[in-house]
């Protein structure tokens, strides 16, 4: 039933009080048995007849002057009774919820069947029907004061800035031709090559590997940049030299037709280039950043690395505290809240995919949605349990927000959402909820004990994250680290 719309259209004014019996049901539902007074059933029936009499057109009678008996004969007594029951259910359910002071979440379910109601309905006699509504869940929280947890400490590596700058130098390097020495690791070489199968089967023997031939192919001689056998085979070669290099494809090679097979590559080295790195000075700093001097760039990078480490360590603390808190909470979640959370997750996933340039319509089809919702359900339940537990902590500890906090965060989000349609009330509701949860986490941290361990010492149980956020699809990428050869069209290089 479209309750809200029908209630507006068919408003039944009744002074008689209903008898409402409540029953607690699983999944945070309340069962209602509602007895509609005799006077109310009579009023509803008479009102439906009057409305039909004014609106129904029957040949031979003026509109609004159709006798009751004729009206019942033409429309059928059951149809009139059904219309009266519909009006009674809509208005009575709303009135019962208000009368019993139930904080309903909006998911109303009629548990009485229409057939049963039609059989028992008699104008002027009481009518009893049953329904259920979702209500906010009761959060049962154990002892949360003084949580003792372990988290990982993140420290900035002493050489982090130097390593970063060296990587940028390599990126800015100039390739200079070399003729006076053989190829060595770190060089960039240009080669022609042809790969042929050997020894695996008579059918393959000597045949060219599919897409295993290239000309003027550029390879960087570095670990993980290409097939290791070929890299080692090129090292020591001189320009214009030819060489046959035996290659065994790894068993886990991405292309199954090649995995584990033996081959030989005929390689012609055409050119050697070495990387000439720029000087690490102020000019370099200006080239790779908006800083004027190398000293300024170093200071900025050190600060950035430290902030990142602090954020990572704080995230580890918060995760440990929340996991410990979730062990203390019991909550029976209503389907209404789970459905709302699922919708939020899928919406956020669609936005992220769209920002990545992916085709959202291709994935979010009518056929795929049920599966996506089912895969996202555990994440939705976990998110709700976490949110409700933190809100319960905030409630019990009387944590409050300053108006200035809410306003500042709202303004920050409004800037991020510039150009998008935003509901101010919903934004404020989100901000308040989010800030309260952050305060609850801070309270847990201040009133708990956190043992910091070196990064990597805490072993987390591996779970198959069927991420809808982002685990709704599997993206296959082929890069240099995969050691896949794609020739001659797409050279494999980093």
XYZ file of C-alpha atoms in Angstrom, residues 32-355:
324
model
C 0.677 -4.737 16.052
C -2.792 -6.155 16.518
C -5.224 -3.304 15.931
C -8.931 -3.417 16.707
C -10.901 -0.773 14.838
C -14.036 0.287 16.780
C -17.485 -0.573 15.413
C -18.417 3.066 14.985
C -15.329 3.653 12.819
C -16.023 0.709 10.488
C -19.560 1.985 9.949
C -18.350 5.547 9.234
C -15.762 4.265 6.733
C -18.298 2.115 4.902
C -20.814 4.938 4.679
C -18.154 7.370 3.506
C -17.030 5.041 0.699
C -20.648 4.590 -0.437
C -21.193 8.359 -0.468
C -18.008 8.967 -2.460
C -18.901 6.273 -4.978
C -22.441 7.566 -5.273
C -21.113 11.013 -6.198
C -18.507 9.815 -8.683
C -19.812 6.631 -10.347
C -21.797 7.081 -13.573
C -24.606 4.560 -14.113
C -26.921 4.866 -17.152
C -30.458 5.870 -16.204
C -29.432 7.694 -13.048
C -28.223 11.208 -12.457
C -24.692 11.402 -11.064
C -24.883 11.569 -7.291
C -28.452 10.186 -7.227
C -27.708 6.482 -7.655
C -29.641 4.429 -5.057
C -27.477 2.449 -2.658
C -28.910 -0.902 -3.690
C -28.260 -0.235 -7.379
C -24.730 0.899 -6.569
C -24.012 -2.299 -4.645
C -25.462 -4.447 -7.426
C -23.421 -2.756 -10.142
C -20.087 -2.507 -8.245
C -20.424 -5.599 -6.110
C -20.607 -5.649 -2.332
C -17.092 -7.096 -2.052
C -15.587 -4.209 -4.016
C -17.233 -1.648 -1.767
C -16.103 -3.529 1.334
C -12.554 -3.730 -0.061
C -12.514 0.046 -0.616
C -13.719 0.619 2.951
C -11.099 -1.778 4.344
C -8.355 -0.055 2.365
C -9.327 3.307 3.818
C -9.577 1.838 7.318
C -6.182 0.141 7.142
C -4.372 3.216 5.901
C -5.738 5.640 8.447
C -5.967 3.183 11.350
C -2.359 2.004 11.021
C -1.100 5.562 11.123
C -3.352 6.377 14.060
C -2.284 3.222 15.923
C 1.401 4.086 15.528
C 0.771 7.587 16.858
C -1.481 6.324 19.658
C 1.086 3.721 20.784
C 3.904 6.278 20.373
C 5.943 3.945 18.179
C 9.016 5.383 16.433
C 8.417 3.640 13.128
C 11.084 3.666 10.412
C 8.513 3.528 7.618
C 8.585 -0.116 6.594
C 4.960 -1.163 7.177
C 3.887 -4.748 6.529
C 0.260 -5.888 6.613
C 0.284 -9.431 7.992
C -3.482 -9.989 7.790
C -4.661 -11.176 4.375
C -7.263 -9.249 2.401
C -9.348 -12.421 2.130
C -9.525 -12.754 5.933
C -10.411 -9.095 6.354
C -13.158 -9.268 3.721
C -14.678 -12.303 5.392
C -14.800 -10.721 8.838
C -15.670 -7.147 7.838
C -19.179 -6.026 8.759
C -20.058 -2.327 8.901
C -20.896 -1.377 12.464
C -18.824 -4.184 13.995
C -15.188 -4.081 15.198
C -12.495 -5.105 12.704
C -9.163 -6.544 13.847
C -6.061 -6.670 11.644
C -2.348 -7.335 12.161
C 0.684 -5.460 10.879
C 4.366 -5.016 11.645
C 6.668 -2.011 11.515
C 10.434 -1.583 11.639
C 11.667 0.421 14.619
C 15.101 1.779 15.572
C 17.197 -1.075 16.963
C 18.143 -1.381 20.617
C 21.925 -1.259 20.963
C 23.169 -3.519 23.748
C 26.684 -2.362 24.569
C 29.010 -4.139 26.979
C 31.840 -2.528 28.936
C 33.584 -0.174 26.529
C 35.488 2.007 28.988
C 39.162 1.102 29.131
C 39.498 -0.881 25.925
C 42.966 -2.393 25.535
C 44.108 -2.800 21.935
C 47.188 -3.134 19.763
C 47.887 -0.924 16.757
C 50.717 -0.496 14.301
C 53.104 2.423 14.655
C 54.083 4.074 11.401
C 57.417 5.856 11.256
C 58.973 7.791 8.406
C 61.956 5.913 6.999
C 65.188 7.927 7.472
C 65.958 7.817 3.751
C 62.347 8.372 2.546
C 63.038 11.884 1.223
C 66.294 10.848 -0.466
C 64.604 7.855 -2.111
C 61.750 10.018 -3.334
C 64.097 12.589 -4.834
C 66.144 9.847 -6.503
C 62.982 8.426 -8.095
C 62.135 11.868 -9.445
C 65.670 12.204 -10.818
C 65.252 8.925 -12.678
C 61.938 10.142 -14.083
C 63.617 13.348 -15.284
C 66.626 11.502 -16.719
C 67.808 12.106 -20.273
C 68.561 9.079 -22.460
C 72.046 9.339 -23.966
C 73.270 6.903 -26.693
C 76.182 4.636 -25.671
C 78.581 2.931 -28.082
C 81.713 2.327 -26.033
C 80.502 -0.532 -23.831
C 78.096 -3.509 -23.712
C 74.570 -3.248 -22.348
C 74.209 -3.360 -18.566
C 71.396 -3.275 -16.037
C 69.834 0.185 -15.838
C 70.260 0.856 -19.566
C 67.455 1.310 -22.071
C 67.978 -0.728 -25.245
C 66.319 -0.902 -28.657
C 66.057 -4.412 -30.103
C 64.482 -6.542 -32.811
C 63.397 -9.968 -31.652
C 61.603 -13.097 -32.799
C 60.452 -15.807 -30.378
C 59.923 -19.443 -31.431
C 58.669 -22.473 -29.509
C 61.133 -25.287 -28.817
C 60.764 -28.831 -27.553
C 57.233 -28.752 -26.136
C 55.459 -30.451 -29.023
C 56.127 -31.347 -32.635
C 53.280 -29.119 -33.679
C 54.769 -26.047 -31.976
C 58.424 -26.814 -32.681
C 60.020 -23.862 -34.462
C 56.792 -21.902 -34.890
C 56.752 -18.204 -34.083
C 55.123 -17.372 -30.757
C 51.824 -15.486 -31.278
C 52.637 -11.762 -31.057
C 56.202 -12.781 -30.230
C 57.926 -10.672 -32.833
C 58.882 -6.978 -32.751
C 61.135 -4.414 -34.358
C 62.672 -1.301 -32.745
C 61.317 -2.455 -29.396
C 62.500 -0.431 -26.400
C 63.238 -2.289 -23.164
C 64.508 -0.941 -19.869
C 66.981 -3.378 -18.344
C 65.629 -3.485 -14.818
C 64.182 -6.055 -12.468
C 60.544 -6.787 -13.263
C 60.597 -4.723 -16.460
C 60.391 -7.671 -18.858
C 60.913 -11.433 -19.021
C 63.907 -12.097 -16.784
C 65.557 -14.558 -19.231
C 65.509 -11.934 -21.985
C 66.843 -9.186 -19.695
C 69.777 -11.340 -18.613
C 70.373 -12.387 -22.223
C 70.682 -8.784 -23.422
C 73.093 -7.775 -20.642
C 76.616 -7.917 -22.129
C 75.500 -7.540 -25.750
C 77.000 -4.856 -28.006
C 75.220 -2.804 -30.682
C 74.565 -4.740 -33.954
C 75.137 -8.042 -32.168
C 72.752 -11.014 -32.696
C 72.064 -13.568 -29.991
C 69.768 -16.518 -29.347
C 68.387 -16.513 -25.804
C 66.565 -19.565 -24.341
C 63.386 -18.462 -22.538
C 61.062 -20.535 -20.356
C 57.795 -18.787 -19.652
C 56.819 -18.817 -15.947
C 54.117 -21.288 -14.871
C 51.991 -18.363 -13.661
C 52.417 -16.383 -16.885
C 49.235 -14.360 -17.585
C 48.767 -15.867 -21.051
C 47.836 -19.505 -20.388
C 48.850 -20.635 -23.898
C 52.457 -19.638 -23.097
C 52.686 -20.529 -19.382
C 55.463 -23.017 -18.709
C 56.485 -23.380 -22.373
C 60.056 -23.361 -23.682
C 61.205 -21.027 -26.442
C 64.196 -19.323 -27.952
C 64.334 -15.620 -28.813
C 66.586 -14.356 -31.574
C 67.600 -10.864 -30.495
C 69.373 -8.126 -32.431
C 70.643 -5.271 -30.263
C 70.351 -2.057 -32.260
C 70.990 0.703 -29.717
C 72.058 1.230 -26.104
C 71.037 4.285 -24.109
C 71.990 5.179 -20.572
C 70.165 7.465 -18.202
C 71.831 10.780 -17.469
C 70.361 12.044 -14.211
C 69.905 15.770 -13.535
C 71.844 17.454 -10.754
C 70.109 17.482 -7.376
C 69.977 21.262 -6.949
C 67.607 24.222 -6.822
C 66.952 24.024 -10.558
C 65.835 20.422 -10.119
C 63.538 21.426 -7.232
C 61.896 24.067 -9.413
C 61.495 21.562 -12.250
C 59.651 18.932 -10.194
C 57.740 21.147 -7.737
C 56.584 24.670 -6.947
C 59.429 25.150 -4.435
C 62.233 27.590 -5.122
C 65.066 25.711 -3.448
C 66.065 22.118 -2.802
C 66.061 22.821 0.942
C 62.444 23.996 0.792
C 61.485 20.895 -1.185
C 63.194 18.609 1.340
C 61.430 20.305 4.252
C 58.072 20.063 2.488
C 58.566 16.370 1.664
C 59.609 15.552 5.222
C 56.453 17.220 6.503
C 54.287 15.384 3.951
C 55.795 11.997 4.825
C 55.312 12.694 8.528
C 51.667 13.695 8.073
C 51.023 10.582 6.022
C 52.661 8.399 8.672
C 50.610 10.072 11.421
C 47.390 9.535 9.474
C 48.243 5.898 8.830
C 49.024 5.294 12.504
C 45.833 7.056 13.612
C 43.824 4.932 11.190
C 45.399 1.810 12.710
C 44.446 2.993 16.214
C 40.881 3.764 15.208
C 40.453 0.441 13.426
C 41.715 -1.434 16.488
C 39.394 0.491 18.831
C 36.356 0.007 16.596
C 37.040 -3.714 16.205
C 37.289 -4.038 19.980
C 34.083 -2.045 20.420
C 32.212 -4.251 17.942
C 33.037 -7.260 20.108
C 31.039 -5.555 22.884
C 27.920 -4.738 20.885
C 24.771 -6.692 20.124
C 22.152 -5.182 17.848
C 19.237 -6.626 15.884
C 19.181 -4.654 12.640
C 15.902 -3.897 10.830
C 15.739 -4.454 7.093
C 14.824 -0.807 6.546
C 18.226 0.371 7.809
C 20.083 -2.371 5.927
C 18.316 -1.403 2.686
C 19.194 2.266 3.221
C 22.848 1.425 3.874
C 22.986 -0.826 0.797
C 21.615 1.996 -1.319
C 24.280 4.329 0.057
C 27.068 1.847 -0.690
C 25.906 1.210 -4.249
C 25.441 4.931 -4.903
C 28.947 5.710 -3.659
C 30.333 2.886 -5.790
C 28.572 4.198 -8.892
C 29.967 7.702 -8.271
C 33.505 6.348 -7.858
C 33.218 4.285 -11.023
C 31.904 7.272 -12.950
C 34.814 9.399 -11.735
